[in-house]
XYZ file of C-alpha atoms in Angstrom:
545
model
C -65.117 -231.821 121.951
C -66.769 -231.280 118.661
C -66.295 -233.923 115.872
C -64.947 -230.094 114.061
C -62.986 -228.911 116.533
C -61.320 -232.474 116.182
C -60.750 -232.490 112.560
C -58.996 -229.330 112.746
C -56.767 -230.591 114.834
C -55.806 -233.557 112.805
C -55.404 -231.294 110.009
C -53.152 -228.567 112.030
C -51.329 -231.984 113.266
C -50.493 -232.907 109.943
C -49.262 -229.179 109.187
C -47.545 -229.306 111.740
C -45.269 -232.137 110.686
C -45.329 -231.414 107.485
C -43.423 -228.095 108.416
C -41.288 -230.294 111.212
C -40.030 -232.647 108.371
C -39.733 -230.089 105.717
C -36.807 -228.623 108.210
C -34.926 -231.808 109.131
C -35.293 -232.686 105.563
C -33.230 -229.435 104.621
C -30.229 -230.110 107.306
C -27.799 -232.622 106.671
C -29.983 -234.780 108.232
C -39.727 -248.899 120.745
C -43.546 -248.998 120.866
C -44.662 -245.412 121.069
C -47.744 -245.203 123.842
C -48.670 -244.145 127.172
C -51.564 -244.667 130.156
C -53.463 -242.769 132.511
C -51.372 -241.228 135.109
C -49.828 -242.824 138.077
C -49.880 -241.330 141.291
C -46.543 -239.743 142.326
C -45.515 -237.686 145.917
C -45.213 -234.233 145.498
C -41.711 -234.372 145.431
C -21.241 -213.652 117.001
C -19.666 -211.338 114.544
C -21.075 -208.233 112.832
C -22.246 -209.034 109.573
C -22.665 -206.605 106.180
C -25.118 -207.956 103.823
C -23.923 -206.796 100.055
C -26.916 -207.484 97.609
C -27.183 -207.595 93.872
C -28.958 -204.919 91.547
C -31.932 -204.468 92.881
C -34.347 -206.852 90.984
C -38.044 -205.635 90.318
C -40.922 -207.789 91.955
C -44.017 -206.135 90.442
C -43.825 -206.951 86.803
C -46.838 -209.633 87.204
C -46.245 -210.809 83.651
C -42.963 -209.613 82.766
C -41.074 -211.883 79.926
C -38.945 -214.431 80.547
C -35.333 -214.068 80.521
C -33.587 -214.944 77.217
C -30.779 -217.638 76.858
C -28.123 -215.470 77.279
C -29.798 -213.645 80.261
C -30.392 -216.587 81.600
C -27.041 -218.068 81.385
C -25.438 -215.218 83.027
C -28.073 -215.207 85.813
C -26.624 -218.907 86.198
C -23.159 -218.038 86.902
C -23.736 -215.542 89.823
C -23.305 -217.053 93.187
C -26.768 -218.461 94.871
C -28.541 -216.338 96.319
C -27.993 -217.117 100.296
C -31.641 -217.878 101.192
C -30.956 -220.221 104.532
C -28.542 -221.084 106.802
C -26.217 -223.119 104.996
C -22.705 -224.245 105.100
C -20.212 -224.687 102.886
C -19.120 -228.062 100.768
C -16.306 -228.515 103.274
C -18.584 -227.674 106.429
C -21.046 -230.114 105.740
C -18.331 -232.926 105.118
C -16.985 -231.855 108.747
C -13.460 -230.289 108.294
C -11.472 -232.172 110.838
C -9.745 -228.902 111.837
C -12.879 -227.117 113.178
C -12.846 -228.101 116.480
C -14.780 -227.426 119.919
C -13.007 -227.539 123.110
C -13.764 -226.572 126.789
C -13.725 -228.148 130.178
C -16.809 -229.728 132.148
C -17.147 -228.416 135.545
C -19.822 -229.400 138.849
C -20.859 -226.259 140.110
C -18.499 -226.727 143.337
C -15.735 -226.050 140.621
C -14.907 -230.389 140.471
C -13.666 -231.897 136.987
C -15.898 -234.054 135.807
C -14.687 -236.937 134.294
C -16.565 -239.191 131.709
C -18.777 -236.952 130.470
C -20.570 -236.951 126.936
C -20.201 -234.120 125.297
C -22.200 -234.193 122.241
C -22.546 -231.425 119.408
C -24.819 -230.640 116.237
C -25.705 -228.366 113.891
C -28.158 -225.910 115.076
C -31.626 -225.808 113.252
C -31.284 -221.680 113.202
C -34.364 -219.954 113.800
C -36.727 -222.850 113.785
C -35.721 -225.257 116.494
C -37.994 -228.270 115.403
C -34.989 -230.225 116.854
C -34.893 -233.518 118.579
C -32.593 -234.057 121.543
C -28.817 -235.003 120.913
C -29.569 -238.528 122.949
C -32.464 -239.316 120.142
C -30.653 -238.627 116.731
C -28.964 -242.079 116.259
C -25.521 -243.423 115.582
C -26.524 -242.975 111.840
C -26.158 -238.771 112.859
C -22.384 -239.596 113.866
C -21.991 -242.084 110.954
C -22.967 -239.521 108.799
C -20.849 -236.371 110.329
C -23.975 -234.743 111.674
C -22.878 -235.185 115.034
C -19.487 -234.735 116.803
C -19.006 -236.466 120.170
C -16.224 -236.870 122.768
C -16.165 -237.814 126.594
C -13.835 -235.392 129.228
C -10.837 -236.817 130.389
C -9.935 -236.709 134.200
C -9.131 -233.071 134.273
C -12.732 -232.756 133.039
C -11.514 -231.357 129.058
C -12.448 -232.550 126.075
C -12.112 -231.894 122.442
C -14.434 -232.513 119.658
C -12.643 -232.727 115.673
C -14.584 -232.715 112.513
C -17.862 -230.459 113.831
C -19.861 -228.530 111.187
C -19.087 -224.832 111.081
C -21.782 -222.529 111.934
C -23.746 -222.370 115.451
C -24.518 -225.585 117.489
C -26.444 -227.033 119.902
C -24.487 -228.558 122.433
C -25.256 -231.167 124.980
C -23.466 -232.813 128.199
C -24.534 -235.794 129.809
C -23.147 -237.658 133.011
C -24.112 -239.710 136.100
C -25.176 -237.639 139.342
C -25.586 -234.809 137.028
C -28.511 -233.115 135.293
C -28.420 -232.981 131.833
C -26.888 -229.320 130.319
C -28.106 -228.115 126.734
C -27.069 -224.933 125.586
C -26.950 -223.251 121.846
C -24.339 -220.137 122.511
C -21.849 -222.094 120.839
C -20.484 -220.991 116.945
C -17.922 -223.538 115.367
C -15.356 -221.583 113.225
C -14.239 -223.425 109.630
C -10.829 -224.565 110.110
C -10.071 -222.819 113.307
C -10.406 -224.265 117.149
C -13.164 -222.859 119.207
C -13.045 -222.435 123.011
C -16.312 -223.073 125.077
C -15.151 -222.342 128.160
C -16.277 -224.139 131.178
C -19.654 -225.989 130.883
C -20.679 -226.089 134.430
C -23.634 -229.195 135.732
C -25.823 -228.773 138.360
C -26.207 -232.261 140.485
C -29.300 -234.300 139.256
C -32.041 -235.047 141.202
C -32.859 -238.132 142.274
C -35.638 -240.834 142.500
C -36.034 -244.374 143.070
C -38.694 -246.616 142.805
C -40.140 -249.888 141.557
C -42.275 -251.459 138.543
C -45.051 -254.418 139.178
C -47.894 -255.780 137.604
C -51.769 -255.374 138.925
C -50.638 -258.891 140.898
C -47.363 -257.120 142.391
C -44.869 -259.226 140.574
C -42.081 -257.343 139.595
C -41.753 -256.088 135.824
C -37.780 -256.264 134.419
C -36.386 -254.306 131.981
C -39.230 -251.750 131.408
C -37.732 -248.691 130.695
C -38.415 -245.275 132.530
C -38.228 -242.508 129.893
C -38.224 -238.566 130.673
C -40.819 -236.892 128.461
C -39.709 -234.080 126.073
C -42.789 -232.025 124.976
C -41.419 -229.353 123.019
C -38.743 -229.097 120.424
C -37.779 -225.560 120.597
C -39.562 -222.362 120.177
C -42.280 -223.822 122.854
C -43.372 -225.597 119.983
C -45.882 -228.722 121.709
C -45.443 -232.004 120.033
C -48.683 -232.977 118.503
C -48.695 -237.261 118.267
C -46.903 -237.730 121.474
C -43.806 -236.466 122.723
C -40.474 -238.359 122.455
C -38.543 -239.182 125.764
C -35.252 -240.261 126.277
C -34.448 -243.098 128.206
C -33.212 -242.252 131.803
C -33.261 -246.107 133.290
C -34.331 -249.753 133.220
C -35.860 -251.977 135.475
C -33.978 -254.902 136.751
C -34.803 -258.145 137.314
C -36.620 -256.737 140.512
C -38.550 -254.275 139.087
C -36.344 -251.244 140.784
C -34.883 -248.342 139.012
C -33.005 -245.623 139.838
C -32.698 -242.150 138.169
C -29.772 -239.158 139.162
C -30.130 -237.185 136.080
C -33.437 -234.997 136.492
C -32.920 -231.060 136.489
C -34.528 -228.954 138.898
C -38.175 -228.200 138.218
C -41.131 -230.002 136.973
C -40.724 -233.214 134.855
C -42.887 -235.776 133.649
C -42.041 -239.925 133.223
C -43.482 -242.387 130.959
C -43.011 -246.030 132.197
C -42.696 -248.082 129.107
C -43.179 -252.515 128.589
C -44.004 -254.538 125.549
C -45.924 -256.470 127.651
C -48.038 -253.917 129.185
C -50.060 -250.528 128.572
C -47.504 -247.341 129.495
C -47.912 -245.845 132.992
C -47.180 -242.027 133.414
C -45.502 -240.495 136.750
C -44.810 -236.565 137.161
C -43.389 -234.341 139.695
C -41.253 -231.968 140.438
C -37.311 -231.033 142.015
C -37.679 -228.343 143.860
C -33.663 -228.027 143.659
C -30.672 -229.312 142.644
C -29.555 -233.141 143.883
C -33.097 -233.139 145.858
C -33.457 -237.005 146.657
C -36.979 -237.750 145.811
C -39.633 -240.071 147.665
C -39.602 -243.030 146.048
C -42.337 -244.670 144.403
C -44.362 -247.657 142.470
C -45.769 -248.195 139.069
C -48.176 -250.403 138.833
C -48.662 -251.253 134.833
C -52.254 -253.038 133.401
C -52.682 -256.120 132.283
C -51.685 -255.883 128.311
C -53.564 -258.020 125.414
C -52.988 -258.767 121.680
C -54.316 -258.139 118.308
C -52.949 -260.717 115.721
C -53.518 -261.314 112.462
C -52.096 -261.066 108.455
C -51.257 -258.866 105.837
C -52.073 -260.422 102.286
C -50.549 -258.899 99.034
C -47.508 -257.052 100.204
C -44.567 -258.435 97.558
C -41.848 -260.140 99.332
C -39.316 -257.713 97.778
C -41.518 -254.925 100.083
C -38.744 -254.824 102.667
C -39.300 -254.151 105.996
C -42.852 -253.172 107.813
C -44.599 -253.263 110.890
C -48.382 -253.088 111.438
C -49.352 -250.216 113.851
C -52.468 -249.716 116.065
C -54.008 -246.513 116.942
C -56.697 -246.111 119.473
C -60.165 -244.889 117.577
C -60.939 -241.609 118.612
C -63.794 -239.318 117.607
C -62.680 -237.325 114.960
C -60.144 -239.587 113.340
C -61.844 -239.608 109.712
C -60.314 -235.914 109.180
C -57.426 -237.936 107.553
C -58.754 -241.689 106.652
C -55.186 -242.718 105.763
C -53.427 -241.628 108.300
C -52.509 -242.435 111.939
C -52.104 -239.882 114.346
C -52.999 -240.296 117.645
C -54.233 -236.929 119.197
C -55.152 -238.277 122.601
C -53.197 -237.900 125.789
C -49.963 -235.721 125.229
C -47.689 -238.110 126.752
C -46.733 -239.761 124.319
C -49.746 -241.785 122.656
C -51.449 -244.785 122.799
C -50.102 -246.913 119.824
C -48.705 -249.928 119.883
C -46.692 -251.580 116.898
C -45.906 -255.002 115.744
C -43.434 -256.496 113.287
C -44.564 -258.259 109.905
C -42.890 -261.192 109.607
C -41.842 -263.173 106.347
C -45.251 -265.003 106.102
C -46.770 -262.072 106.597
C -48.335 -262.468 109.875
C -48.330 -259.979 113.107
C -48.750 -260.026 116.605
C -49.344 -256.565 118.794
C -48.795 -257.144 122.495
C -49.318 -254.704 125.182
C -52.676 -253.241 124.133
C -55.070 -251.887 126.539
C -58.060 -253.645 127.348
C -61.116 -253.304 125.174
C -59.941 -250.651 123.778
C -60.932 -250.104 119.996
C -58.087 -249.752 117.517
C -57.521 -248.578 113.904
C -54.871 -251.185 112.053
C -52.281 -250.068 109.090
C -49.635 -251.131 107.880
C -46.368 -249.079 108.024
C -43.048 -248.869 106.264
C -40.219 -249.814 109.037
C -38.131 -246.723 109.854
C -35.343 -247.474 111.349
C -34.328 -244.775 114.244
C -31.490 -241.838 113.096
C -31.707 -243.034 109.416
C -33.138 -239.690 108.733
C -35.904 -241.562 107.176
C -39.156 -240.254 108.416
C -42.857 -241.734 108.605
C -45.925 -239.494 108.424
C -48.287 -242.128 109.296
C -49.337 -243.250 106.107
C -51.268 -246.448 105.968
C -50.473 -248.885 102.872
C -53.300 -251.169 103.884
C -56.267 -250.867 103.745
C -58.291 -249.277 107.242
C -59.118 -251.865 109.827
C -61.034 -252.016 113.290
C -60.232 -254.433 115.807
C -60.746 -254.330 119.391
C -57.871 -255.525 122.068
C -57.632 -259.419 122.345
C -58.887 -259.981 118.704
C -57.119 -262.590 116.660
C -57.771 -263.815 112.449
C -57.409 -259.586 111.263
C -56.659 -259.140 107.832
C -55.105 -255.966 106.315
C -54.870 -255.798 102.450
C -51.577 -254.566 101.540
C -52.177 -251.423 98.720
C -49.828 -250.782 96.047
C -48.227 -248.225 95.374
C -48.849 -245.393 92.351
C -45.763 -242.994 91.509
C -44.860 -239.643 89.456
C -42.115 -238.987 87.259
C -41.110 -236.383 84.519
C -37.926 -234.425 83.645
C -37.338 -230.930 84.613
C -35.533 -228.616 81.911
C -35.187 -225.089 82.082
C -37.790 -223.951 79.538
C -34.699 -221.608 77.933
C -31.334 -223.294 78.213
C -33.450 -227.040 77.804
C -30.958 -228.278 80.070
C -32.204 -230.804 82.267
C -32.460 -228.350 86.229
C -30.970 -230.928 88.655
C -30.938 -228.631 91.755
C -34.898 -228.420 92.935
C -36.919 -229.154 95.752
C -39.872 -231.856 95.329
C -42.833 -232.309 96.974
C -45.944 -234.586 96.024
C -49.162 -235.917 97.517
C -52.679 -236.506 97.462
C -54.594 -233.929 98.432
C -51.521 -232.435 99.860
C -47.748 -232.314 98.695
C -44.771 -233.429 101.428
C -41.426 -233.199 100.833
C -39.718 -235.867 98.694
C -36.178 -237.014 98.592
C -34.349 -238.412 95.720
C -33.020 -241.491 97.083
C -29.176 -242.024 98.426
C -28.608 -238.288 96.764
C -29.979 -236.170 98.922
C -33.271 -234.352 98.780
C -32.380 -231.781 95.956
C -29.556 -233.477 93.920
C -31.670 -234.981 91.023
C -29.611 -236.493 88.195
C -30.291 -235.407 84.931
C -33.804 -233.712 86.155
C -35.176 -236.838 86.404
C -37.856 -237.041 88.982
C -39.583 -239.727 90.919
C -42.404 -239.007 93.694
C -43.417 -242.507 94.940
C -45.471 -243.862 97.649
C -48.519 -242.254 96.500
C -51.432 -243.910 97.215
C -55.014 -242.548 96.079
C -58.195 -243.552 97.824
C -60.922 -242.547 95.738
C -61.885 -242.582 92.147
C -61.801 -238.948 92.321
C -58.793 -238.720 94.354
C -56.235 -236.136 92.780
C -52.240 -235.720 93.214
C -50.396 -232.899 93.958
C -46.960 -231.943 92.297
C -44.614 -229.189 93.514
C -41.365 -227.892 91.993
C -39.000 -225.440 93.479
C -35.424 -224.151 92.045
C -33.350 -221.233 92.954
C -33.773 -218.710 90.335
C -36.978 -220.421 88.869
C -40.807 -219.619 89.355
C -42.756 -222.349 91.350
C -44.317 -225.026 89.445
C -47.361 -227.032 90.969
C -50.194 -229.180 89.577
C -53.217 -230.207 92.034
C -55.070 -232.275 89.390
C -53.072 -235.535 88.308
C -55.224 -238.441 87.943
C -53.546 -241.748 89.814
C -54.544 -245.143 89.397
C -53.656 -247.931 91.631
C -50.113 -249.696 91.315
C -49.614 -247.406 88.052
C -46.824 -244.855 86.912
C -47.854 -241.679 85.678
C -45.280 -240.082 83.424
C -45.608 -236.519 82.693
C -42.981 -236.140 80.153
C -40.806 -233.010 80.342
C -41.724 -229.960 82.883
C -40.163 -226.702 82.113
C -39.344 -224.262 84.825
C -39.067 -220.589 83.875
C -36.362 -218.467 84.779
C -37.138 -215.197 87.388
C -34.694 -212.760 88.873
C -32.923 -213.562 91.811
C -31.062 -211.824 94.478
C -27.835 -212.887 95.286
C -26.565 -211.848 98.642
C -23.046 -211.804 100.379
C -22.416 -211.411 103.978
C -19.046 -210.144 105.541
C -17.374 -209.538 108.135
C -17.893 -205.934 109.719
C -14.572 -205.975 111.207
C -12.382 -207.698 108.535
C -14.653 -207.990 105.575
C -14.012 -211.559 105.028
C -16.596 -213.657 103.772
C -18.705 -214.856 106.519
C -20.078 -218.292 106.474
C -22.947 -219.991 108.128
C -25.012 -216.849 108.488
C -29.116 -216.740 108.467
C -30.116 -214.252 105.696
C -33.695 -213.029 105.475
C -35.449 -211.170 102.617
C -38.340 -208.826 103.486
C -40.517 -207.381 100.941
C -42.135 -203.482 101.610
C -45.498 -203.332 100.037
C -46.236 -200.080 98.643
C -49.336 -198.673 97.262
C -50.262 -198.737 94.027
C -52.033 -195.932 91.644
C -55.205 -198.353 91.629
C -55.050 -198.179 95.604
C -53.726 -201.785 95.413
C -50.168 -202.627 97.239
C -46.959 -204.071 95.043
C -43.920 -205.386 96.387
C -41.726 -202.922 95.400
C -38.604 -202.786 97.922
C -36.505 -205.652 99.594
C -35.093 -205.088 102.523
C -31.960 -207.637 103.571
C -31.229 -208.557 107.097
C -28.333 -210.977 108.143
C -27.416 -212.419 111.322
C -24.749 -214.716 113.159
């Protein structure tokens, strides 16, 4: 493959979760590597959308509102632009409930079965199973969770009005995930009977190239979509479906009819892959053997990181042709099973060990902040260090930690000059990701005071991007900010200018009752011009739910 053709994937990669984070960002919101494959036997309600005067779209330069247009403008209701809930919804009212009973398909109770439910991500499904949200999802009310009692019921309190993604998990039985679930606010919602099919099944056993057995590696089932058919470009997450014991065996009832692929995961050792297929339900599988390589180090130090850094780990990437598309980031965009990296903590004196690499293989070395899994805290692959080789079995690297350079300003509305505290930030360099103001939420910015942090230029020349978006506001964003190393940049106060908006309310068809957790989308009808030319002219509402 062309050295091109491989830096447009990095870039499409980077897109790509760009777009993925910008989503989970919006909703309440192990070493990662694999091997060549192992060989493996054959085996809703009507809704009435009710929009505001019609608000013109072609006045290119038309003037801004005045104060008192724009205070009025301020007291209409937001303009429903996504699929949101209400104050009370996203606390979890512990009236809106799910129930329903869990069911074998030979009409059985099943008892002890997790029942899990979350908010759905609407109409872009860039969502991560149930299993690999975190305890910090049900700490933080994103996630309701109850297990069936001996009749096979259950109940779950406090869920998030709107529709959900619910999952059910339980031994002997595949995994069922289903979406045609809407939680009403306040009210308790009947699912019905969730019926499982039984899992299949497989056995087998994990050794080393000597045929001693390996314990406690675990034996994950690959996930490589996340709605939509959407592939996952980096490696694919996989949720854990067994461990080895002390004897290296494993065994796995859970798998759903159909294809399925395995990663077999040690810290020790390089990942081994496994695939095949259940032809149908509770087949009992041939069992089988992974045999994982021989894994090796890279050790070494990281010099200038200040002890008040907090946590980080130092993460190696296999070199691949192609990789300098994005010098400062690592993405690995080899096999899609899951990757080849490999990550090892930083301890207090600064000094790392990597285990399980694969042997002389070539790897890129950064250093990474420590995410911890289901904070909601996510990691693009930005390096703070600077960009080392090393091959497998190398010992004495050193990576040298690079500060960090920041932006901040205050955002007023250029009429009212009240500070805009409501607004959507993104910043970069050479491209702008989303940025969260920290312990408030992504948009809740007190007194319109900004920060955009972590920014770390490369080059002289190097320029950072700054994006600003408000409801009811016109888009600010500056490409050309000059960072330096370790410094602040203040820009002072930013004024946002008022535009129209359209404010839209959905009800009921039946009742006409405000209807809540509806998805709302504004279409604009180009229509020709006298110069031949097209200008938005119409918008067209549709609502859903």
């Amino acid at each position: 493959m062309s050295r091109s053709v491989l830096s447009l994937v990095a870039v499409c990669s980077l897109l790509l979760l760009a777009t993925l984070t910008f989503f989970l960002l919006r909703a309440p919101a192990g070493p990662d590597q694999t091997s060549q494959p192992a060989a493996m036997p054959a085996s809703a309600s009507g809704a009435k959308p009710a929009a505001a005067p019609r608000a013109d779209l072609d006045a290119p330069s038309s003037p801004d509102p005045t104060p008192g247009e724009r205070t009025a403008a301020a007291a209409a209701p937001e303009p429903v632009l996504e699929n949101a809930t209400s104050a009370a919804a996203r606390a979890g009212n512990p009236a809106t409930r799910l129930t329903g009973v869990v069911m074998s398909s030979v009409g059985t109770p099943i008892e002890g079965a997790l029942v899990r439910a979350s908010p759905s991500g609407g109409g872009f499904e860039f969502e991560l199973p149930l299993e690999l949200e975190g305890e910090d999802a049900r700490a933080a009310g994103r996630r309701s969770e109850a297990k069936t009692d001996a009749q096979g019921r259950f109940e779950l309190s406090g869920v998030r009005a709107g529709q959900q993604r619910v999952e059910v998990r339980a031994a002997r039985f595949a995994t069922l995930q289903t979406r045609d679930v809407r939680a009403v606010e306040g009210a308790s919602t009947d699912v019905g009977t969730l019926v499982l099919e039984p899992g299949g099944v497989l056995s087998g056993v994990v050794v080393d190239r000597r045929g001693a057995p390996v314990a406690d590696a675990r034996v994950l089932q690959l996930l490589e979509s996340l709605g939509s058919g959407l592939m996952i470009v980096g490696g694919a997450p996989g949720v854990e479906l067994a461990r080895s014991g002390a004897d290296g065996s494993f065994r796995i009832d859970t798998l759903p009819a159909g294809p399925f692929r395995l990663r077999v995961s040690h810290e020790a050792h390089p990942d081994q892959s496994a695939s095949g297929e259940v032809a149908s339900p509770g087949q009992v599988l041939a069992p089988i053997s992974v045999v994982l390589d021989d894994g090796f180090t890279i050790a070494g130090r990281v010099v200038g990181l200040p002890a008040s850094a907090g946590e980080h780990l130092v993460r190696a990437s296999p070199k691949r042709e192609g990789m300098g598309a994005m010098p400062d980031f690592d993405f690995d965009l080899g096999s899609g099973v899951g990757g080849e990296s490999r990550s090892g903590k930083l301890r207090a004196d600064g000094s790392f060990e990597i285990r399980g690499l694969r042997e002389n293989q070539l790897y890129v070395l950064g250093l990474r902040k420590a995410v911890r899994p289901g904070s909601g805290e996510f990691d693009f692959g930005q390096r703070l260090s600077s960009r080392v080789e090393a091959r497998a079995g190398e010992r004495g690297v050193e990576l040298q930690y690079r500060p960090e350079s920041a932006i901040v300003a205050q955002v007023i509305d250029a009429a009212t000059r009240k500070p805009i505290e409501e607004l959507e930030v993104s910043a970069g360099v050479g491209f702008a990701m989303p940025v969260a103001a920290d312990g408030r939420g992504r948009k809740n910015w007190p007194e319109g005071r900004i920060r955009a942090a972590n920014l770390r230029p490369r080059r002289a020349e190097d320029r950072a991007t700054l994006k600003l978006e408000a409801v009811g506001y016109r888009t600010y964003e500056r490409s050309d900010i000059v960072l330096r190393e370790g410094e602040v940049v203040d820009l002072g106060v930013i004024e946002l200018q008022a535009v129209p908006m359209v404010v839209v309310q959905v009800l009921d068809d039946a009742t006409g009752a405000p209807l809540e957790g509806a998805s709302v989308t504004l279409r604009v009808t180009p229509e020709a011009s006298e110069r031949g030319g097209f200008v938005a002219r119409t918008i067209t509402v549709e609502a859903s739910a």
